[in-house]
mmCIF file of N, CA and C and ligand atoms in Angstrom:
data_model
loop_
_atom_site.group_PDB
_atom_site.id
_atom_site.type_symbol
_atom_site.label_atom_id
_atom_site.label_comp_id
_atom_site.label_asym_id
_atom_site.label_seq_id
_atom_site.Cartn_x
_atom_site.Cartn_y
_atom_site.Cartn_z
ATOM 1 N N UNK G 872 -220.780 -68.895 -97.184
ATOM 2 C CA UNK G 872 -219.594 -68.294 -96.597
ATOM 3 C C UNK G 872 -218.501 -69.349 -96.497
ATOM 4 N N UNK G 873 -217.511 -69.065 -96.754
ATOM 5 C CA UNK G 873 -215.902 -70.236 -97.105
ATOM 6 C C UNK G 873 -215.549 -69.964 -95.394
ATOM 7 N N UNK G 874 -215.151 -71.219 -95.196
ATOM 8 C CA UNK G 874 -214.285 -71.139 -93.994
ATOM 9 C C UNK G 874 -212.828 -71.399 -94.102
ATOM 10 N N UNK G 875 -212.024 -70.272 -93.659
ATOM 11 C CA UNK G 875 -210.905 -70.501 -93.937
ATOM 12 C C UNK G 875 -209.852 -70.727 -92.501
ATOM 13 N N UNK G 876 -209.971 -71.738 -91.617
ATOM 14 C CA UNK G 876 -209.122 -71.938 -90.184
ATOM 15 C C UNK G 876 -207.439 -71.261 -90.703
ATOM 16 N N UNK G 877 -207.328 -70.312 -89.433
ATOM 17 C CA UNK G 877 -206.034 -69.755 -89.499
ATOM 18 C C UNK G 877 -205.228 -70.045 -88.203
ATOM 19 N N UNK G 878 -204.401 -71.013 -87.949
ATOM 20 C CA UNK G 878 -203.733 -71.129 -86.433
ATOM 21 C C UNK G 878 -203.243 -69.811 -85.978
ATOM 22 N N UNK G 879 -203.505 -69.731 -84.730
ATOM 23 C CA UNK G 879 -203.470 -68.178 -84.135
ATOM 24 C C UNK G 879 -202.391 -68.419 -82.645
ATOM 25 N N UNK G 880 -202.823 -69.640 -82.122
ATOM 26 C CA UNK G 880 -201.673 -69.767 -81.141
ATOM 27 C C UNK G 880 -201.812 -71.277 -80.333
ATOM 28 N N UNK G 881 -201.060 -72.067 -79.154
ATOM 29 C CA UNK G 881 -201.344 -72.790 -78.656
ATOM 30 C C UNK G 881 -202.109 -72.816 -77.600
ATOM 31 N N UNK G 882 -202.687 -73.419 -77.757
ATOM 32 C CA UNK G 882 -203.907 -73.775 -76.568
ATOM 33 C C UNK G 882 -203.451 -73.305 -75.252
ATOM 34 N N UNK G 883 -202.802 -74.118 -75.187
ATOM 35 C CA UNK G 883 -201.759 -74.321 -73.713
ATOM 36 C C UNK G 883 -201.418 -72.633 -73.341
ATOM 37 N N UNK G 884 -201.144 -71.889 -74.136
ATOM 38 C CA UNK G 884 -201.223 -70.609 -74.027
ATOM 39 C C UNK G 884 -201.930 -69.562 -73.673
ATOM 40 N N UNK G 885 -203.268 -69.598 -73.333
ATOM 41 C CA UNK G 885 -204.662 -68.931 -73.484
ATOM 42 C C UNK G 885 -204.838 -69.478 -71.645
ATOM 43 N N UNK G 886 -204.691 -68.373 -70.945
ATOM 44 C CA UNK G 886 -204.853 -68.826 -69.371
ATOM 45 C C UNK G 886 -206.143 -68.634 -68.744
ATOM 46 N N UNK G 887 -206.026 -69.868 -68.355
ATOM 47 C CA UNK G 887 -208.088 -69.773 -68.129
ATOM 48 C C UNK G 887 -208.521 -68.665 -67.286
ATOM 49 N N UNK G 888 -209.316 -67.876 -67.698
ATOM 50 C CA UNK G 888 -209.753 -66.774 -66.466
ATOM 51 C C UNK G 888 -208.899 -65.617 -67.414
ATOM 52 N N UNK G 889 -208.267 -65.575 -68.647
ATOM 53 C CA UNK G 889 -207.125 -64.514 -68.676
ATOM 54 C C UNK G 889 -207.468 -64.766 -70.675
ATOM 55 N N UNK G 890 -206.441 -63.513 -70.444
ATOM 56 C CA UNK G 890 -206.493 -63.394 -72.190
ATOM 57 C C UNK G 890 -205.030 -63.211 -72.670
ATOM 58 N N UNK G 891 -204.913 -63.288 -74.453
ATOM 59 C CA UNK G 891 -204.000 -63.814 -75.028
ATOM 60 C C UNK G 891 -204.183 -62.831 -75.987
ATOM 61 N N UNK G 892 -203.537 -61.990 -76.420
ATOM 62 C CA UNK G 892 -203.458 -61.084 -78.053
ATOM 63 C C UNK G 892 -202.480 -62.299 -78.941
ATOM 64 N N UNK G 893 -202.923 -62.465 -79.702
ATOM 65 C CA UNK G 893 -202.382 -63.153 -81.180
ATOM 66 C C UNK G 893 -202.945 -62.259 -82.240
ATOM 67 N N UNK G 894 -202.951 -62.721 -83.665
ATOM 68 C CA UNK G 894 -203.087 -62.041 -84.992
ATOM 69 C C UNK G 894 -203.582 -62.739 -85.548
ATOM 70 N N UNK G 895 -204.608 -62.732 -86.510
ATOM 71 C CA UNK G 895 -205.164 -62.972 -87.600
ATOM 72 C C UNK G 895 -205.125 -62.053 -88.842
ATOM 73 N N UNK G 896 -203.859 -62.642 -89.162
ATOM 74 C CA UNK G 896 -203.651 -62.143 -90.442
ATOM 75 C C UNK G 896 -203.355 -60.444 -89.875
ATOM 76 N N UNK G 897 -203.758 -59.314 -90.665
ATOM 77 C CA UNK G 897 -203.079 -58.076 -89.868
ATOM 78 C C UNK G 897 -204.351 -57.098 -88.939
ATOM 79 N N UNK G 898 -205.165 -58.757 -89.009
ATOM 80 C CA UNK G 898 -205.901 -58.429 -88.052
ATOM 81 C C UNK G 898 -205.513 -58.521 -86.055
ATOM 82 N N UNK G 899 -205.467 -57.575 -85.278
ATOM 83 C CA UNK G 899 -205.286 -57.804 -83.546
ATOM 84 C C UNK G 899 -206.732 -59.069 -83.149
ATOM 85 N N UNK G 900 -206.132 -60.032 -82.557
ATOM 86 C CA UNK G 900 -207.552 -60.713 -81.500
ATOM 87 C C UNK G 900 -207.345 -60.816 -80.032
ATOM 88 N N UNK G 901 -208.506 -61.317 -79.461
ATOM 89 C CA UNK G 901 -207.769 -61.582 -78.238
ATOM 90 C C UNK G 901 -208.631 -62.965 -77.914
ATOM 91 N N UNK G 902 -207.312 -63.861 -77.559
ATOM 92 C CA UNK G 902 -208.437 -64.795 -76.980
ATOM 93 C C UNK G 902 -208.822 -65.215 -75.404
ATOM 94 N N UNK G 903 -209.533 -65.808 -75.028
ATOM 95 C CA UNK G 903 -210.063 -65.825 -73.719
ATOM 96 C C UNK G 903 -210.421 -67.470 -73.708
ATOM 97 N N UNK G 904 -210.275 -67.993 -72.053
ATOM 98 C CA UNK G 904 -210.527 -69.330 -71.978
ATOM 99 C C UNK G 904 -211.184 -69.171 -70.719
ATOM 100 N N UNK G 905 -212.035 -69.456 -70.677
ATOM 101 C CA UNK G 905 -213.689 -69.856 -69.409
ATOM 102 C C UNK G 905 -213.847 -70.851 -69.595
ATOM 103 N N UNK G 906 -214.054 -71.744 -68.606
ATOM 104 C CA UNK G 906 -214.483 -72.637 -67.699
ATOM 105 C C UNK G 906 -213.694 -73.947 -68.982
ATOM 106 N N UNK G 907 -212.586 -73.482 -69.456
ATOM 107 C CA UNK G 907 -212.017 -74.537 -70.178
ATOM 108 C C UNK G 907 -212.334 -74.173 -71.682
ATOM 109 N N UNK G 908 -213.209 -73.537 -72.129
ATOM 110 C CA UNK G 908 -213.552 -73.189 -73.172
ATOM 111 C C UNK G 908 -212.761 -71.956 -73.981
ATOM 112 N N UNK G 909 -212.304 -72.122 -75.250
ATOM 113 C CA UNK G 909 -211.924 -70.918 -75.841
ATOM 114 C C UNK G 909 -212.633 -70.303 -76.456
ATOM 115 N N UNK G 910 -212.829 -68.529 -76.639
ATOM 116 C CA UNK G 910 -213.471 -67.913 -77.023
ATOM 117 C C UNK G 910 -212.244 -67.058 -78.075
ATOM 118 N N UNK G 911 -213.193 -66.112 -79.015
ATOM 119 C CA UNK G 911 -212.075 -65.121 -79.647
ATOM 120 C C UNK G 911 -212.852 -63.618 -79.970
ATOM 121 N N UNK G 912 -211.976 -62.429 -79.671
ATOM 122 C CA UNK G 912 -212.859 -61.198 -80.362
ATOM 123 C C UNK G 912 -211.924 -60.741 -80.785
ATOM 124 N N UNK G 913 -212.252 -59.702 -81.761
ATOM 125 C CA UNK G 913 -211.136 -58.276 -81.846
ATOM 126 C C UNK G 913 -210.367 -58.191 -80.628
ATOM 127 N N UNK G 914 -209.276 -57.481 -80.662
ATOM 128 C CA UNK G 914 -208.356 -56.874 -79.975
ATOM 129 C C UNK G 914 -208.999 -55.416 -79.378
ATOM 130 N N UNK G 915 -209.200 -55.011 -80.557
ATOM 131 C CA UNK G 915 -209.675 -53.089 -80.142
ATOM 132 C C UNK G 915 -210.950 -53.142 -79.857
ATOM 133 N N UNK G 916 -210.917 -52.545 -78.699
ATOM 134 C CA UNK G 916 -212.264 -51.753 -78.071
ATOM 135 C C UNK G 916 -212.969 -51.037 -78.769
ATOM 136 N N UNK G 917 -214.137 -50.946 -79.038
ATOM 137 C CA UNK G 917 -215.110 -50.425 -80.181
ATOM 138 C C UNK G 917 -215.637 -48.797 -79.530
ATOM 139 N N UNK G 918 -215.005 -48.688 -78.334
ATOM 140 C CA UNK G 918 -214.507 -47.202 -78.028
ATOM 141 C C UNK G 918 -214.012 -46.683 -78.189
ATOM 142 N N UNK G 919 -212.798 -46.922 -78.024
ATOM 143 C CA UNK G 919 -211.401 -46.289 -78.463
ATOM 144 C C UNK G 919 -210.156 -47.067 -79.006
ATOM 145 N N UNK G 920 -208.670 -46.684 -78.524
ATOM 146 C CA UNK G 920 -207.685 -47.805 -78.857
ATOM 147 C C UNK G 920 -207.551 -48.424 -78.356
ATOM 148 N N UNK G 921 -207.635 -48.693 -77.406
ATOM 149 C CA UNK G 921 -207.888 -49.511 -75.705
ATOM 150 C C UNK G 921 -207.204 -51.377 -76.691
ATOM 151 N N UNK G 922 -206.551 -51.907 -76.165
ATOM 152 C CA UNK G 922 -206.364 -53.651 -76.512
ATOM 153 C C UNK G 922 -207.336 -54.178 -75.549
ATOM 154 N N UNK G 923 -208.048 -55.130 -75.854
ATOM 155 C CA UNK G 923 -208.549 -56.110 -74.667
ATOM 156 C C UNK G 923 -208.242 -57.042 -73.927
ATOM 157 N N UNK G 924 -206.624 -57.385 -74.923
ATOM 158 C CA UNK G 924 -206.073 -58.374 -73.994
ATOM 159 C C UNK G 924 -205.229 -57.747 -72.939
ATOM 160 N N UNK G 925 -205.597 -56.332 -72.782
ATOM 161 C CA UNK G 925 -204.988 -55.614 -71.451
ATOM 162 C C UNK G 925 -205.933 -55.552 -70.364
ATOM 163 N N UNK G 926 -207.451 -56.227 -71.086
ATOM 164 C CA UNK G 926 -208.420 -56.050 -69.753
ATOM 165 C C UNK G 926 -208.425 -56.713 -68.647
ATOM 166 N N UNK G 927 -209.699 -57.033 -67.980
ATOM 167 C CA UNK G 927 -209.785 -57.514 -66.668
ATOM 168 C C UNK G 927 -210.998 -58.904 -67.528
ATOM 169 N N UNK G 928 -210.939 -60.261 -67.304
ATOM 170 C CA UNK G 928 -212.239 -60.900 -67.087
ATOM 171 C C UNK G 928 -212.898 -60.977 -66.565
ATOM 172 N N UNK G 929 -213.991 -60.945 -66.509
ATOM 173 C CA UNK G 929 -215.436 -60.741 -64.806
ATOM 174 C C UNK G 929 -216.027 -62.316 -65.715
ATOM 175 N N UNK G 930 -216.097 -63.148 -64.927
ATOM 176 C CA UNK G 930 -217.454 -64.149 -65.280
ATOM 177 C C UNK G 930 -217.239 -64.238 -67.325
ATOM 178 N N UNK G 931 -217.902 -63.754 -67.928
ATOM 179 C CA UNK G 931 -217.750 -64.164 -69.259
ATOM 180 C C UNK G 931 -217.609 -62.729 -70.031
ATOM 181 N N UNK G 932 -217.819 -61.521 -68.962
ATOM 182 C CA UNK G 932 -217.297 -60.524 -69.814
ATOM 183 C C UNK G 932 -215.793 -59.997 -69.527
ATOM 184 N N UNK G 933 -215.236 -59.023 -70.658
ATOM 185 C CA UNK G 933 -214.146 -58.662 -70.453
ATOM 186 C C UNK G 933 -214.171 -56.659 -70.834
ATOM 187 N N UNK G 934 -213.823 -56.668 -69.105
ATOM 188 C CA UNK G 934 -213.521 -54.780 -69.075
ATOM 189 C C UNK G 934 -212.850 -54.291 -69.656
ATOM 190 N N UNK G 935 -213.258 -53.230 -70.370
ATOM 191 C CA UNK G 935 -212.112 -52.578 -70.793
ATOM 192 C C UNK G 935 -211.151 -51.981 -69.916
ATOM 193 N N UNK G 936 -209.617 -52.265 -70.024
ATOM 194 C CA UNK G 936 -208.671 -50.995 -69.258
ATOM 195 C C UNK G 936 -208.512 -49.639 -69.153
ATOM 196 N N UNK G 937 -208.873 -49.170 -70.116
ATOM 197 C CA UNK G 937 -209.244 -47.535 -70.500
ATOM 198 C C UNK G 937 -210.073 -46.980 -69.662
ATOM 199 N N UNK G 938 -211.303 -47.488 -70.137
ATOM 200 C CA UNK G 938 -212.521 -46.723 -69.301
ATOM 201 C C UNK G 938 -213.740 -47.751 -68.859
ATOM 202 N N UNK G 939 -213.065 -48.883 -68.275
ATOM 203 C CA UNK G 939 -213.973 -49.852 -67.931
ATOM 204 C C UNK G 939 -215.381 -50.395 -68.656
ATOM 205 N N UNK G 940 -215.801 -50.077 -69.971
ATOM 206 C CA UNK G 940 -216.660 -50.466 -70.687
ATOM 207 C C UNK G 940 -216.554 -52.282 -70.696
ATOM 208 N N UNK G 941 -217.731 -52.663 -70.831
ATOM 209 C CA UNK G 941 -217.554 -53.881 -70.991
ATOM 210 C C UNK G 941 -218.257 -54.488 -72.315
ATOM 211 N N UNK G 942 -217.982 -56.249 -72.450
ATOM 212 C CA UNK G 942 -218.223 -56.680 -74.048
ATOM 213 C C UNK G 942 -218.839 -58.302 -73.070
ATOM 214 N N UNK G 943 -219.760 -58.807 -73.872
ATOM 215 C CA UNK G 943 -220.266 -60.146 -73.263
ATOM 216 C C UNK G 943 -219.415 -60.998 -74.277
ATOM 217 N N UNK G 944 -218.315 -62.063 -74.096
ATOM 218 C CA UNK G 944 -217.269 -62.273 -74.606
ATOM 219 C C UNK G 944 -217.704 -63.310 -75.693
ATOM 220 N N UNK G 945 -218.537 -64.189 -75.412
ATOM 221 C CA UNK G 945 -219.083 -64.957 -76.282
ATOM 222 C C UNK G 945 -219.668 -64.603 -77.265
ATOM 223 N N UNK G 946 -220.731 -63.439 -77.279
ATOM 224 C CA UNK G 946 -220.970 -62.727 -78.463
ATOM 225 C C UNK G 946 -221.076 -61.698 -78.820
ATOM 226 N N UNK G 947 -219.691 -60.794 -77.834
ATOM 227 C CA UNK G 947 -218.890 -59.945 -78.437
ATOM 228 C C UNK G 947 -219.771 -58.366 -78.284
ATOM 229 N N UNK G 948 -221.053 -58.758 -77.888
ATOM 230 C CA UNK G 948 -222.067 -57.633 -77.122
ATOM 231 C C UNK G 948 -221.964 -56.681 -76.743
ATOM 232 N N UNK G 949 -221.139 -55.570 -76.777
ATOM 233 C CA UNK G 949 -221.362 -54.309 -75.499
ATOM 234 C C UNK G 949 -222.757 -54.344 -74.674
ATOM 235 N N UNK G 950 -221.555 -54.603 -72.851
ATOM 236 C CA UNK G 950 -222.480 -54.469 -72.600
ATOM 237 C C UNK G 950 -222.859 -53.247 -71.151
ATOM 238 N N UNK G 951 -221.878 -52.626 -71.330
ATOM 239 C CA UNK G 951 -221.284 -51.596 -70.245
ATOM 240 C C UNK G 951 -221.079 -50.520 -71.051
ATOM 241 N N UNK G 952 -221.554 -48.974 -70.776
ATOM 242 C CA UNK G 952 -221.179 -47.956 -71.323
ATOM 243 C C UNK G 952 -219.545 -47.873 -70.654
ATOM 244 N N UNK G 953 -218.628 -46.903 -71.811
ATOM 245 C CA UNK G 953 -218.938 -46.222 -72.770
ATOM 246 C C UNK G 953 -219.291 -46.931 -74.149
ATOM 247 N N UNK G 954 -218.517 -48.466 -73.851
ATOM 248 C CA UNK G 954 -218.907 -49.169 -74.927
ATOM 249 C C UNK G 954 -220.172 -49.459 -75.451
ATOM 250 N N UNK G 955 -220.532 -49.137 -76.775
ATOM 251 C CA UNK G 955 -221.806 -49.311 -77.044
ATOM 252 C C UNK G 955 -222.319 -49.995 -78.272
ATOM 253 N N UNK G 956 -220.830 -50.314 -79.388
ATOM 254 C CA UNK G 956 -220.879 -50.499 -80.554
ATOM 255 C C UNK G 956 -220.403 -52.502 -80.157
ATOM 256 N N UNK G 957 -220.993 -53.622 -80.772
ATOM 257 C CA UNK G 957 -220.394 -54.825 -80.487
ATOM 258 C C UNK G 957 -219.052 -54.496 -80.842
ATOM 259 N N UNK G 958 -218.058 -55.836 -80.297
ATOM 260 C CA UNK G 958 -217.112 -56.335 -80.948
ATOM 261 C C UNK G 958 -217.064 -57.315 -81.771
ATOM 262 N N UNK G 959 -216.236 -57.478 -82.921
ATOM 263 C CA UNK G 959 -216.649 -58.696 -83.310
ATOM 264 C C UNK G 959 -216.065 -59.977 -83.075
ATOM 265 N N UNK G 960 -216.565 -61.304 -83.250
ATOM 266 C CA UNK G 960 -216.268 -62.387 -82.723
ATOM 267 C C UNK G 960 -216.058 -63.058 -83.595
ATOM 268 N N UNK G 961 -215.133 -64.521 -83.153
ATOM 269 C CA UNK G 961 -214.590 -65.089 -84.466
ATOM 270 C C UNK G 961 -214.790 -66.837 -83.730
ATOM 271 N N UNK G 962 -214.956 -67.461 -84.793
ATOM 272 C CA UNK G 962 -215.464 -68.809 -84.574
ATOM 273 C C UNK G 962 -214.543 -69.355 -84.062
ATOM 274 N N UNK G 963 -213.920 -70.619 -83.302
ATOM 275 C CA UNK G 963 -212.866 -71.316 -82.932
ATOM 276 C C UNK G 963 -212.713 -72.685 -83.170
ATOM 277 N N UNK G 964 -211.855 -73.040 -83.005
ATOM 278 C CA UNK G 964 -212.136 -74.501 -83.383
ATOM 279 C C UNK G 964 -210.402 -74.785 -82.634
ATOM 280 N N UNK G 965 -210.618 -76.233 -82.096
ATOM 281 C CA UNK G 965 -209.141 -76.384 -81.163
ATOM 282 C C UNK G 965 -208.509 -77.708 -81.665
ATOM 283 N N UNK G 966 -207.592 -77.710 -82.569
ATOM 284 C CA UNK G 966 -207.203 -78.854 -83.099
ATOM 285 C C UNK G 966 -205.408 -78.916 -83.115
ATOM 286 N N UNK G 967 -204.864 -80.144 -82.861
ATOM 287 C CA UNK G 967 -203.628 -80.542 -82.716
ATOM 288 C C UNK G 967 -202.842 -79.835 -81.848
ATOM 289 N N UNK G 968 -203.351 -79.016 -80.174
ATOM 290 C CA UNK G 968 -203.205 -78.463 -79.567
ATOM 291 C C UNK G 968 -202.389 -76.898 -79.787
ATOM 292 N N UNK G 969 -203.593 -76.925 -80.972
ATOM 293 C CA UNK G 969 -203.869 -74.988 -81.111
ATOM 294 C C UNK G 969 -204.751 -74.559 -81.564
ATOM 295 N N UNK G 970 -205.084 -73.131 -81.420
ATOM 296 C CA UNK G 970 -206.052 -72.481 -81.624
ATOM 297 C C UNK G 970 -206.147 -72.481 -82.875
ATOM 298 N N UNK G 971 -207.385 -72.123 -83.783
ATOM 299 C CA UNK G 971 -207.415 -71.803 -84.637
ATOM 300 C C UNK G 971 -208.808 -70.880 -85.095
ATOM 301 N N UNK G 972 -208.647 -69.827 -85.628
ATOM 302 C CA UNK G 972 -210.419 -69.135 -86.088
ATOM 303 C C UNK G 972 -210.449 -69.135 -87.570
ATOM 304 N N UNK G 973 -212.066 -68.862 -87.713
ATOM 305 C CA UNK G 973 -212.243 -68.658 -89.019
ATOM 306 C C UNK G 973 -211.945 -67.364 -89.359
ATOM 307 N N UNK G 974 -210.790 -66.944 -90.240
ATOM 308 C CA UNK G 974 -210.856 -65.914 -90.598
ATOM 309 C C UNK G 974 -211.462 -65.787 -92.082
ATOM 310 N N UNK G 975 -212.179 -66.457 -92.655
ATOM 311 C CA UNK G 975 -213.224 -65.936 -93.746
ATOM 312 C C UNK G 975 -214.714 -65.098 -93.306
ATOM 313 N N UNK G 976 -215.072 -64.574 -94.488
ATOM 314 C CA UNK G 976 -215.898 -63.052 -94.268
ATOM 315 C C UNK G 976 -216.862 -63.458 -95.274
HETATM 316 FE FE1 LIG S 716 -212.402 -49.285 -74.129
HETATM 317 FE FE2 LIG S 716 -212.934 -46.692 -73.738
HETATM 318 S S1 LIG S 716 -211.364 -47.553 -74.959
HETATM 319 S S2 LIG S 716 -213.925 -48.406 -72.831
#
């Protein structure tokens, strides 16, 4: 599998405890920063249209706003009905104070 790093946003941007919608490519993400750490998933809720960077963070998961479903953020898990399908997750890597994921497939 090719790794292809795509800068998505600045670090400094991503509020710990909170989330960030950026783009990958014309792909939606959202990213999330715990305990100092950056994480990344899809944007869309694998329920409905719901964004996630409109949710709530609990600990390492993130609620959905819609209908409160939840996702285990690190690996993107459903883990709260209605959600039931994962989200998917994208690798990170934090260099020259910005984000960046793998967007290769
Ligand atoms: Fe996210 Fe329904 S759209 S839980």
């Amino acid at each position: 599998m090719k790794e292809t790093w795509v800068r998505v946003a600045a670090e400094g941007d991503v509020p710990e405890g909170g989330t960030l919608q950026a783009r990958l490519g014309s792909e939606p993400v959202c990213l999330y920063k715990i305990d100092g750490r950056v994480y990344a998933t899809h944007d869309t809720c694998t329920h409905g249209r719901a964004s996630l960077a409109d949710g709530t963070v609990r600990g390492e998961e993130i609620e959905c706003a819609l209908h409160k479903g939840r996702f285990h953020i690190p690996s993107g898990k459903a883990v709260a009905v209605p959600c039931v399908r994962n989200v998917r997750t994208y690798a990170v890597k934090l260099e020259d104070g910005a984000v960046w994921l793998d967007g290769g497939c």
